[in-house]
C-alpha positions in Angstrom: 151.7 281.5 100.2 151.7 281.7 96.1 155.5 280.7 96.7 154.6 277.9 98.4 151.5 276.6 96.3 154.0 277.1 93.4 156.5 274.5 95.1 154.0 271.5 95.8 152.8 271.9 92.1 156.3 271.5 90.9 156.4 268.7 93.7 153.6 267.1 92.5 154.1 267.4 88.5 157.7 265.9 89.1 156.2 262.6 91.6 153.3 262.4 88.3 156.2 262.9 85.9 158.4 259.9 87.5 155.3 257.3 87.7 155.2 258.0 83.8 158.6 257.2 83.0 158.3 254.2 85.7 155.1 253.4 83.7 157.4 253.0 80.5 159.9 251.0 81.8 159.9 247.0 82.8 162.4 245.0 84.8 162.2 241.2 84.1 163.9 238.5 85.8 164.7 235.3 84.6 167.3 232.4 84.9 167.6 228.4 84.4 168.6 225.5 87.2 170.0 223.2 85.3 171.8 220.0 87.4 172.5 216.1 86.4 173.9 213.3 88.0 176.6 212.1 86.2 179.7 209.6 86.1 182.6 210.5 84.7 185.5 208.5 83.1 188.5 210.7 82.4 191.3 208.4 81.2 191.3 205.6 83.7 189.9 207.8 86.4 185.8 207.8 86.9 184.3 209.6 89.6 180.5 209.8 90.2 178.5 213.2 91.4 176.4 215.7 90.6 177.0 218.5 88.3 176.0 221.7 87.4 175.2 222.6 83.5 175.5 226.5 83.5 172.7 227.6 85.5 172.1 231.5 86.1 170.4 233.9 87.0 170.1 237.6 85.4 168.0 241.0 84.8 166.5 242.7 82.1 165.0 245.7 81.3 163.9 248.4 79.0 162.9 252.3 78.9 161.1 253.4 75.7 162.7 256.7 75.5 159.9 258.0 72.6 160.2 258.3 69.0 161.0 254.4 68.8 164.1 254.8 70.9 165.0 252.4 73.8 167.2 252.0 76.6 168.0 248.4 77.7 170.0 246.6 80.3 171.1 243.1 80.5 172.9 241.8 84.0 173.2 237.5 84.3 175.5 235.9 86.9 176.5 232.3 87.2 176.0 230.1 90.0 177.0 226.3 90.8 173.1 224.5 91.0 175.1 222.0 92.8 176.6 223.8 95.9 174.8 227.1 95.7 178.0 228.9 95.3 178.1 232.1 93.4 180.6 233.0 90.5 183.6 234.2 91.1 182.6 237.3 89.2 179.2 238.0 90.0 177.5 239.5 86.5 180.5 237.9 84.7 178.2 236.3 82.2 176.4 239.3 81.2 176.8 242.9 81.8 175.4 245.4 79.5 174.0 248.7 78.6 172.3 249.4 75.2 170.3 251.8 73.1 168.5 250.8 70.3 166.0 253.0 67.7 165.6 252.2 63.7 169.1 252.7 63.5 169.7 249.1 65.2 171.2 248.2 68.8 174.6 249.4 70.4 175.9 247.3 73.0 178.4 248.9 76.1 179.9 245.9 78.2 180.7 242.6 78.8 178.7 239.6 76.9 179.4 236.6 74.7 180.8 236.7 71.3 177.8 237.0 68.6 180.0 235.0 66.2 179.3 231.9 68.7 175.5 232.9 68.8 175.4 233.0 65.1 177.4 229.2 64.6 177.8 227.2 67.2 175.3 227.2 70.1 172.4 226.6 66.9 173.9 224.1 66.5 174.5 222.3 70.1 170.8 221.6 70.3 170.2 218.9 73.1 171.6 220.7 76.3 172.0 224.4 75.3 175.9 224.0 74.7 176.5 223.1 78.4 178.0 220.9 81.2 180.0 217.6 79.7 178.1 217.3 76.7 179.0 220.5 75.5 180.9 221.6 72.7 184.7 220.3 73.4 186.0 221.3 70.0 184.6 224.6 69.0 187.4 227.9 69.5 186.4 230.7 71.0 188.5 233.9 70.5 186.8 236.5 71.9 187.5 238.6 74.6 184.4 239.1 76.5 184.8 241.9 78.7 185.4 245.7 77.6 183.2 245.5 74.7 181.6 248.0 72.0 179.1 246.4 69.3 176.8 247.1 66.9 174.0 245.6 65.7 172.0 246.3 62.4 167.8 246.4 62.1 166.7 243.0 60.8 166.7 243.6 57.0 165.1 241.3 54.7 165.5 238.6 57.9 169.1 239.2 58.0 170.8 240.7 60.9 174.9 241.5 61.3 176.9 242.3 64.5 180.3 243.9 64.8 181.8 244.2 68.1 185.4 245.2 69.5 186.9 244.4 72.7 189.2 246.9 74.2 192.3 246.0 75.9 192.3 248.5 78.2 196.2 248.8 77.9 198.0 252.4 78.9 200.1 253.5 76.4 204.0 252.1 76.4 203.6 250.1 79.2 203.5 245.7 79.3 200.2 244.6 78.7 198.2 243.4 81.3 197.5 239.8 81.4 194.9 239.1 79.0 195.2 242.4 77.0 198.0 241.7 74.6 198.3 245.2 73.4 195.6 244.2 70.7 192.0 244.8 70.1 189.7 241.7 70.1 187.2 242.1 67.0 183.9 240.2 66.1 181.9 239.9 63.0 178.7 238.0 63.0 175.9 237.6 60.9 172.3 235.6 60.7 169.7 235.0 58.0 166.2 233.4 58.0 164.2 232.1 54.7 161.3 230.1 56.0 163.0 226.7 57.3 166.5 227.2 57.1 168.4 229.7 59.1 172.3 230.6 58.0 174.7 232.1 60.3 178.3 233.4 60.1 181.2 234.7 62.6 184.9 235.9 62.4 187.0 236.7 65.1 190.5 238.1 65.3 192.8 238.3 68.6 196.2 239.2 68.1 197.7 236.1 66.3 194.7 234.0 66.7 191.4 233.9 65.0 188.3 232.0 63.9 185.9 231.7 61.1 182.7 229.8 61.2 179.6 229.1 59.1 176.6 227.4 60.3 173.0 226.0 58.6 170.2 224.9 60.1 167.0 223.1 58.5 163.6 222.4 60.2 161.3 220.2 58.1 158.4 218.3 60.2 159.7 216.8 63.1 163.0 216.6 62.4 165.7 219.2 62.7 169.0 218.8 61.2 172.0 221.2 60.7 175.5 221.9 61.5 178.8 224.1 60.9 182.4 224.7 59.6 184.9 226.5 61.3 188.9 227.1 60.8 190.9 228.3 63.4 194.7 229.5 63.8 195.9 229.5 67.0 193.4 229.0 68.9 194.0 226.2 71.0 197.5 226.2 70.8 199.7 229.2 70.5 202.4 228.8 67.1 199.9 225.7 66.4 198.7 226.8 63.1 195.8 226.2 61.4 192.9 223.6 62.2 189.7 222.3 60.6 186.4 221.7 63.0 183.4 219.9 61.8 180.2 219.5 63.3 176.7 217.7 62.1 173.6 217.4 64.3 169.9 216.0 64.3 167.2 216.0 66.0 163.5 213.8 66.2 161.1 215.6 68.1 157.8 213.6 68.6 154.9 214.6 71.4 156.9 215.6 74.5 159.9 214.1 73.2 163.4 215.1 71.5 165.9 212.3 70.7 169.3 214.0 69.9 172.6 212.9 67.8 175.5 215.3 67.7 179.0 214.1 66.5 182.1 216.7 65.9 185.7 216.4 64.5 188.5 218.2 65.0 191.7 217.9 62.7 195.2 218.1 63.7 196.9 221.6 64.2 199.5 222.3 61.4 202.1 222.4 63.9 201.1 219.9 66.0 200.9 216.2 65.1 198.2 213.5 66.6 196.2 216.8 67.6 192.7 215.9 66.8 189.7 214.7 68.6 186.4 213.2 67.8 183.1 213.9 70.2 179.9 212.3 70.1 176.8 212.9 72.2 173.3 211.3 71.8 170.9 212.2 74.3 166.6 211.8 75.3 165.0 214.9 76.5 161.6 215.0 77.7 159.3 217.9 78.4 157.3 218.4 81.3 156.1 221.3 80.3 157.0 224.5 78.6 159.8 225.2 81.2 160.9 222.3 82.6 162.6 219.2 81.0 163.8 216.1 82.2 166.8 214.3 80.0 170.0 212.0 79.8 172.7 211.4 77.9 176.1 209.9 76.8 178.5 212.0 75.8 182.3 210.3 74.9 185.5 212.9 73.4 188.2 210.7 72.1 191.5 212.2 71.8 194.8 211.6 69.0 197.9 211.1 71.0 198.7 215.0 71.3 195.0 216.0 72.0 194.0 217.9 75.1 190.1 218.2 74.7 188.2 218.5 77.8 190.4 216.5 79.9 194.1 217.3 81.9 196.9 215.2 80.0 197.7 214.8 76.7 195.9 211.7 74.9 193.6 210.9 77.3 189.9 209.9 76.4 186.6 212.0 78.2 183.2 210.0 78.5 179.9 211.0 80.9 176.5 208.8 81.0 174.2 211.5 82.7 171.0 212.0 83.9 169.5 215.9 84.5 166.8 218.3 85.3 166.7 221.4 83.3 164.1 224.5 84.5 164.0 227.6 83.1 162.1 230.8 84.7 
Protein backbone atom coordinates (compact mmCIF):
# COMPACT_ATOMS: atom_id res chain seq x y z
CA UNK A 1 0.00 0.00 0.00
CA UNK A 2 3.08 2.59 1.01
CA UNK A 3 4.45 1.32 -2.42
CA UNK A 4 1.63 2.36 -4.09
CA UNK A 5 0.88 5.75 -2.26
CA UNK A 6 4.61 6.39 -3.09
CA UNK A 7 3.83 5.89 -7.00
CA UNK A 8 0.81 8.43 -7.33
CA UNK A 9 2.98 11.01 -5.41
CA UNK A 10 5.74 10.65 -7.91
CA UNK A 11 2.70 10.62 -10.45
CA UNK A 12 1.31 13.54 -9.21
CA UNK A 13 4.64 15.78 -8.57
CA UNK A 14 5.66 14.85 -12.22
CA UNK A 15 1.82 15.97 -13.89
CA UNK A 16 2.45 19.41 -11.22
CA UNK A 17 6.06 19.47 -12.46
CA UNK A 18 5.00 19.49 -16.38
CA UNK A 19 2.13 22.27 -15.94
CA UNK A 20 5.19 24.41 -14.64
CA UNK A 21 7.39 24.04 -17.32
CA UNK A 22 4.19 24.37 -19.73
CA UNK A 23 3.53 27.45 -17.54
CA UNK A 24 6.91 28.90 -18.76
CA UNK A 25 6.78 28.29 -22.15
CA UNK A 26 4.50 30.15 -25.06
CA UNK A 27 3.75 29.18 -28.61
CA UNK A 28 2.71 32.17 -30.83
CA UNK A 29 1.42 32.08 -34.21
CA UNK A 30 1.59 34.70 -36.70
CA UNK A 31 1.73 35.27 -40.56
CA UNK A 32 0.77 38.04 -43.32
CA UNK A 33 -1.78 37.72 -46.57
CA UNK A 34 -0.40 39.88 -48.70
CA UNK A 35 -2.16 39.82 -52.57
CA UNK A 36 -2.46 42.65 -55.46
CA UNK A 37 -3.87 42.85 -58.61
CA UNK A 38 -1.38 43.72 -60.96
CA UNK A 39 -0.45 44.17 -64.83
CA UNK A 40 2.57 43.30 -66.02
CA UNK A 41 4.61 44.47 -69.03
CA UNK A 42 7.66 42.36 -69.53
CA UNK A 43 9.29 43.39 -72.86
CA UNK A 44 6.44 43.63 -75.22
CA UNK A 45 4.48 41.02 -73.38
CA UNK A 46 1.73 42.32 -70.61
CA UNK A 47 -0.40 40.04 -68.88
CA UNK A 48 -2.91 41.04 -66.12
CA UNK A 49 -3.70 38.86 -62.76
CA UNK A 50 -3.34 38.60 -59.39
CA UNK A 51 -0.29 38.04 -57.45
CA UNK A 52 0.95 37.02 -54.46
CA UNK A 53 3.64 39.29 -52.39
CA UNK A 54 5.27 36.65 -49.98
CA UNK A 55 2.66 35.81 -47.67
CA UNK A 56 3.31 33.19 -44.79
CA UNK A 57 2.59 31.71 -42.13
CA UNK A 58 4.96 30.44 -39.14
CA UNK A 59 5.44 29.54 -35.26
CA UNK A 60 7.25 30.79 -32.47
CA UNK A 61 8.02 30.05 -29.20
CA UNK A 62 10.10 30.20 -26.17
CA UNK A 63 11.05 28.16 -22.78
CA UNK A 64 12.74 30.28 -20.08
CA UNK A 65 15.03 27.55 -18.98
CA UNK A 66 16.00 29.83 -15.47
CA UNK A 67 18.94 31.80 -14.66
CA UNK A 68 18.13 34.15 -17.86
CA UNK A 69 18.47 31.21 -20.21
CA UNK A 70 15.98 30.49 -23.07
CA UNK A 71 15.04 28.10 -25.57
CA UNK A 72 13.37 29.34 -28.77
CA UNK A 73 11.93 28.01 -31.92
CA UNK A 74 11.18 29.74 -35.14
CA UNK A 75 9.15 27.58 -38.02
CA UNK A 76 7.46 29.97 -41.15
CA UNK A 77 6.38 28.40 -44.48
CA UNK A 78 5.37 30.13 -47.64
CA UNK A 79 2.19 29.95 -49.40
CA UNK A 80 0.74 31.47 -52.81
CA UNK A 81 -2.26 34.03 -51.31
CA UNK A 82 -3.40 33.67 -54.79
CA UNK A 83 -4.09 29.88 -55.26
CA UNK A 84 -3.81 28.61 -51.75
CA UNK A 85 -0.95 26.40 -52.79
CA UNK A 86 1.71 25.61 -50.32
CA UNK A 87 5.55 25.88 -50.77
CA UNK A 88 7.35 23.51 -52.25
CA UNK A 89 9.26 23.14 -49.03
CA UNK A 90 6.95 23.55 -46.40
CA UNK A 91 9.11 25.58 -43.41
CA UNK A 92 11.54 26.51 -46.24
CA UNK A 93 11.44 30.12 -45.09
CA UNK A 94 12.26 29.54 -41.62
CA UNK A 95 13.42 26.72 -39.59
CA UNK A 96 15.17 27.16 -36.45
CA UNK A 97 16.28 26.19 -33.01
CA UNK A 98 18.06 28.58 -30.56
CA UNK A 99 19.31 29.20 -27.08
CA UNK A 100 19.98 32.45 -25.84
CA UNK A 101 21.27 33.72 -22.05
CA UNK A 102 23.65 37.01 -21.43
CA UNK A 103 25.91 35.41 -23.54
CA UNK A 104 23.66 36.35 -26.78
CA UNK A 105 21.65 33.99 -29.22
CA UNK A 106 22.86 30.81 -31.21
CA UNK A 107 20.94 29.99 -34.07
CA UNK A 108 20.69 25.89 -35.44
CA UNK A 109 18.97 25.84 -38.95
CA UNK A 110 17.71 27.29 -41.92
CA UNK A 111 16.85 31.25 -42.12
CA UNK A 112 17.68 34.36 -44.08
CA UNK A 113 21.06 35.89 -44.22
CA UNK A 114 21.37 38.63 -41.41
CA UNK A 115 23.63 40.62 -43.69
CA UNK A 116 20.29 41.26 -45.84
CA UNK A 117 18.38 42.13 -42.49
CA UNK A 118 21.08 44.42 -41.55
CA UNK A 119 21.17 46.44 -45.40
CA UNK A 120 18.73 45.86 -47.64
CA UNK A 121 15.16 44.96 -46.39
CA UNK A 122 15.61 48.64 -44.11
CA UNK A 123 15.85 49.87 -46.77
CA UNK A 124 12.95 48.44 -49.14
CA UNK A 125 10.39 50.24 -47.04
CA UNK A 126 6.96 50.43 -49.01
CA UNK A 127 6.15 46.67 -49.49
CA UNK A 128 8.51 44.78 -47.09
CA UNK A 129 10.99 43.85 -50.00
CA UNK A 130 8.26 41.77 -51.85
CA UNK A 131 6.32 40.74 -55.06
CA UNK A 132 7.34 43.02 -58.31
CA UNK A 133 8.29 45.95 -56.50
CA UNK A 134 10.90 44.27 -54.74
CA UNK A 135 14.43 44.64 -54.70
CA UNK A 136 15.68 43.45 -58.46
CA UNK A 137 19.21 44.59 -57.96
CA UNK A 138 20.41 43.65 -54.50
CA UNK A 139 22.87 40.08 -54.49
CA UNK A 140 22.25 37.66 -52.16
CA UNK A 141 24.99 35.06 -51.48
CA UNK A 142 23.97 33.21 -48.77
CA UNK A 143 23.23 29.81 -48.54
CA UNK A 144 20.25 29.51 -46.40
CA UNK A 145 19.90 26.11 -45.28
CA UNK A 146 22.42 24.10 -42.87
CA UNK A 147 23.28 27.04 -40.80
CA UNK A 148 25.22 27.80 -37.41
CA UNK A 149 25.07 31.63 -36.13
CA UNK A 150 25.87 33.68 -33.50
CA UNK A 151 24.48 36.54 -32.23
CA UNK A 152 26.03 39.03 -29.67
CA UNK A 153 23.84 40.89 -26.53
CA UNK A 154 22.89 44.39 -27.73
CA UNK A 155 25.94 46.42 -26.54
CA UNK A 156 25.78 50.04 -26.47
CA UNK A 157 22.65 49.59 -29.18
CA UNK A 158 24.91 47.62 -31.34
CA UNK A 159 24.33 44.06 -32.18
CA UNK A 160 26.73 41.65 -34.65
CA UNK A 161 25.82 38.29 -36.30
CA UNK A 162 28.17 35.67 -37.70
CA UNK A 163 26.79 32.70 -39.28
CA UNK A 164 28.20 29.74 -41.46
CA UNK A 165 26.40 27.51 -43.82
CA UNK A 166 27.61 24.02 -44.10
CA UNK A 167 27.75 22.26 -47.27
CA UNK A 168 27.06 19.13 -46.11
CA UNK A 169 29.63 17.52 -48.59
CA UNK A 170 31.26 13.94 -47.66
CA UNK A 171 34.73 13.99 -47.89
CA UNK A 172 36.38 13.28 -51.57
CA UNK A 173 33.36 12.95 -53.27
CA UNK A 174 31.58 15.69 -56.12
CA UNK A 175 29.76 18.14 -54.42
CA UNK A 176 26.29 18.02 -54.39
CA UNK A 177 24.44 20.58 -56.25
CA UNK A 178 24.44 23.62 -54.37
CA UNK A 179 27.29 22.69 -51.99
CA UNK A 180 30.41 23.55 -53.92
CA UNK A 181 32.74 21.95 -51.45
CA UNK A 182 32.80 25.43 -49.62
CA UNK A 183 31.37 26.92 -46.63
CA UNK A 184 28.84 29.87 -47.00
CA UNK A 185 29.84 32.65 -44.29
CA UNK A 186 27.94 35.80 -43.02
CA UNK A 187 28.95 38.78 -41.07
CA UNK A 188 26.37 41.29 -40.14
CA UNK A 189 26.11 44.09 -37.87
CA UNK A 190 23.43 46.85 -36.63
CA UNK A 191 23.74 50.13 -34.60
CA UNK A 192 21.07 52.55 -33.19
CA UNK A 193 21.89 56.34 -31.93
CA UNK A 194 18.50 57.99 -31.48
CA UNK A 195 17.23 58.64 -35.23
CA UNK A 196 19.65 56.98 -37.34
CA UNK A 197 20.17 53.37 -37.43
CA UNK A 198 23.50 51.90 -39.36
CA UNK A 199 23.80 48.46 -40.57
CA UNK A 200 26.54 46.35 -42.27
CA UNK A 201 26.89 42.64 -43.95
CA UNK A 202 29.53 40.49 -45.75
CA UNK A 203 29.11 37.40 -47.33
CA UNK A 204 31.47 34.96 -48.91
CA UNK A 205 30.53 31.79 -51.18
CA UNK A 206 33.16 30.16 -52.86
CA UNK A 207 34.17 32.70 -55.65
CA UNK A 208 31.32 34.98 -54.95
CA UNK A 209 30.68 37.54 -52.30
CA UNK A 210 29.00 40.69 -51.18
CA UNK A 211 29.53 43.73 -48.99
CA UNK A 212 26.92 46.14 -48.04
CA UNK A 213 26.42 49.21 -45.84
CA UNK A 214 23.10 50.71 -45.13
CA UNK A 215 21.82 54.20 -43.09
CA UNK A 216 18.65 55.04 -42.22
CA UNK A 217 17.29 58.49 -40.71
CA UNK A 218 13.85 59.25 -39.14
CA UNK A 219 13.23 62.97 -38.57
CA UNK A 220 9.36 63.97 -38.17
CA UNK A 221 7.42 62.58 -40.74
CA UNK A 222 9.78 61.81 -43.15
CA UNK A 223 12.07 58.89 -43.31
CA UNK A 224 14.94 58.74 -45.67
CA UNK A 225 17.85 56.33 -46.05
CA UNK A 226 19.60 53.91 -48.25
CA UNK A 227 22.72 51.58 -49.00
CA UNK A 228 25.97 50.60 -50.89
CA UNK A 229 26.85 47.27 -51.80
CA UNK A 230 29.76 45.56 -54.16
CA UNK A 231 29.42 42.33 -55.31
CA UNK A 232 31.78 39.83 -57.32
CA UNK A 233 30.21 37.20 -58.86
CA UNK A 234 27.15 37.28 -57.83
CA UNK A 235 24.92 37.53 -60.62
CA UNK A 236 27.11 36.23 -63.09
CA UNK A 237 29.64 33.60 -62.58
CA UNK A 238 33.51 34.99 -63.99
CA UNK A 239 31.44 38.42 -64.09
CA UNK A 240 33.61 40.30 -61.84
CA UNK A 241 32.92 42.98 -59.80
CA UNK A 242 29.74 45.36 -59.69
CA UNK A 243 28.59 48.51 -57.88
CA UNK A 244 24.75 48.66 -56.47
CA UNK A 245 23.17 51.84 -55.28
CA UNK A 246 20.08 52.33 -53.58
CA UNK A 247 18.26 55.80 -52.04
CA UNK A 248 14.75 55.76 -50.54
CA UNK A 249 12.13 58.20 -48.85
CA UNK A 250 9.30 58.16 -47.25
CA UNK A 251 6.27 60.94 -46.15
CA UNK A 252 4.13 59.49 -43.63
CA UNK A 253 1.16 61.82 -42.72
CA UNK A 254 -2.19 60.47 -40.62
CA UNK A 255 -2.93 57.05 -42.02
CA UNK A 256 -0.83 57.63 -44.98
CA UNK A 257 2.78 56.69 -46.37
CA UNK A 258 3.84 58.01 -49.86
CA UNK A 259 6.92 56.06 -50.95
CA UNK A 260 9.96 56.81 -53.62
CA UNK A 261 12.58 54.11 -53.97
CA UNK A 262 15.06 54.27 -57.04
CA UNK A 263 18.21 51.70 -57.32
CA UNK A 264 21.21 51.39 -59.87
CA UNK A 265 23.16 48.81 -60.73
CA UNK A 266 26.60 49.17 -62.71
CA UNK A 267 27.89 46.96 -65.26
CA UNK A 268 29.84 43.73 -64.18
CA UNK A 269 33.55 44.03 -65.01
CA UNK A 270 33.37 41.29 -67.31
CA UNK A 271 30.32 41.96 -68.78
CA UNK A 272 29.41 45.00 -70.93
CA UNK A 273 25.82 46.81 -71.13
CA UNK A 274 25.15 44.83 -67.72
CA UNK A 275 23.35 47.40 -65.64
CA UNK A 276 19.88 48.18 -64.77
CA UNK A 277 18.03 50.99 -63.17
CA UNK A 278 14.65 50.35 -60.91
CA UNK A 279 12.24 52.71 -59.64
CA UNK A 280 9.18 52.24 -57.57
CA UNK A 281 6.81 54.97 -56.02
CA UNK A 282 3.99 53.69 -54.21
CA UNK A 283 0.60 55.07 -51.69
CA UNK A 284 0.00 52.95 -48.75
CA UNK A 285 -2.75 53.45 -46.54
CA UNK A 286 -3.48 52.06 -43.06
CA UNK A 287 -6.65 50.66 -41.98
CA UNK A 288 -5.47 49.92 -38.91
CA UNK A 289 -2.49 48.64 -37.13
CA UNK A 290 -2.53 45.36 -39.24
CA UNK A 291 -4.01 45.80 -42.21
CA UNK A 292 -2.96 48.18 -45.15
CA UNK A 293 -4.34 48.92 -48.37
CA UNK A 294 -1.71 50.31 -51.22
CA UNK A 295 -0.56 50.65 -55.00
CA UNK A 296 2.16 51.14 -56.86
CA UNK A 297 4.34 51.47 -60.04
CA UNK A 298 7.24 49.83 -60.16
CA UNK A 299 9.39 49.94 -63.80
CA UNK A 300 13.29 47.95 -63.98
CA UNK A 301 14.99 49.12 -67.08
CA UNK A 302 17.62 46.98 -68.34
CA UNK A 303 21.34 47.88 -70.50
CA UNK A 304 21.52 45.66 -73.42
CA UNK A 305 23.18 42.60 -71.48
CA UNK A 306 20.93 43.02 -68.37
CA UNK A 307 18.85 40.16 -67.02
CA UNK A 308 16.99 41.84 -63.94
CA UNK A 309 13.78 40.40 -63.17
CA UNK A 310 12.76 39.39 -66.48
CA UNK A 311 13.71 36.06 -68.99
CA UNK A 312 15.89 37.55 -71.96
CA UNK A 313 18.68 39.65 -72.04
CA UNK A 314 17.72 43.55 -72.48
CA UNK A 315 14.46 43.42 -71.93
CA UNK A 316 12.54 46.17 -69.80
CA UNK A 317 10.13 45.00 -66.39
CA UNK A 318 7.21 47.41 -65.42
CA UNK A 319 3.95 46.59 -62.88
CA UNK A 320 1.10 49.31 -61.95
CA UNK A 321 -0.43 47.32 -58.91
CA UNK A 322 -2.97 47.56 -56.50
CA UNK A 323 -2.84 45.22 -53.05
CA UNK A 324 -4.10 44.33 -49.69
CA UNK A 325 -1.52 43.60 -47.08
CA UNK A 326 -2.75 41.93 -43.46
CA UNK A 327 -0.57 40.86 -40.95
CA UNK A 328 -1.71 38.52 -37.88
Amino acid sequence: MQKIKFKQAVLVLAVLASGAAYAQSNVTLYGRVNTTVERQKTGDATVSGVFNNASRFGFVGTEDLGGGLKAGFQLESGFNSDTGAAATTFFGRRSEVNLSGGFGTVRLGRFFAESYFATADYVSMHNHDTGSSSDALYAYVMRDSNKVAYRTPSIANLTVEAAVGMHEQIKNTPAAAGANGKYAKDLAANYKLGALELGAGYTHLDVARQAAFRALYTVGPFIVGGYYQRDKNAYVVNGGERNNLRLAGAYLFGASELHLNVGRADSYKNVADSGATQATVAYNYKLSKRTKVYAYYTRVNNERNGLYNVGAAGQNFSSVAAGIRHNF
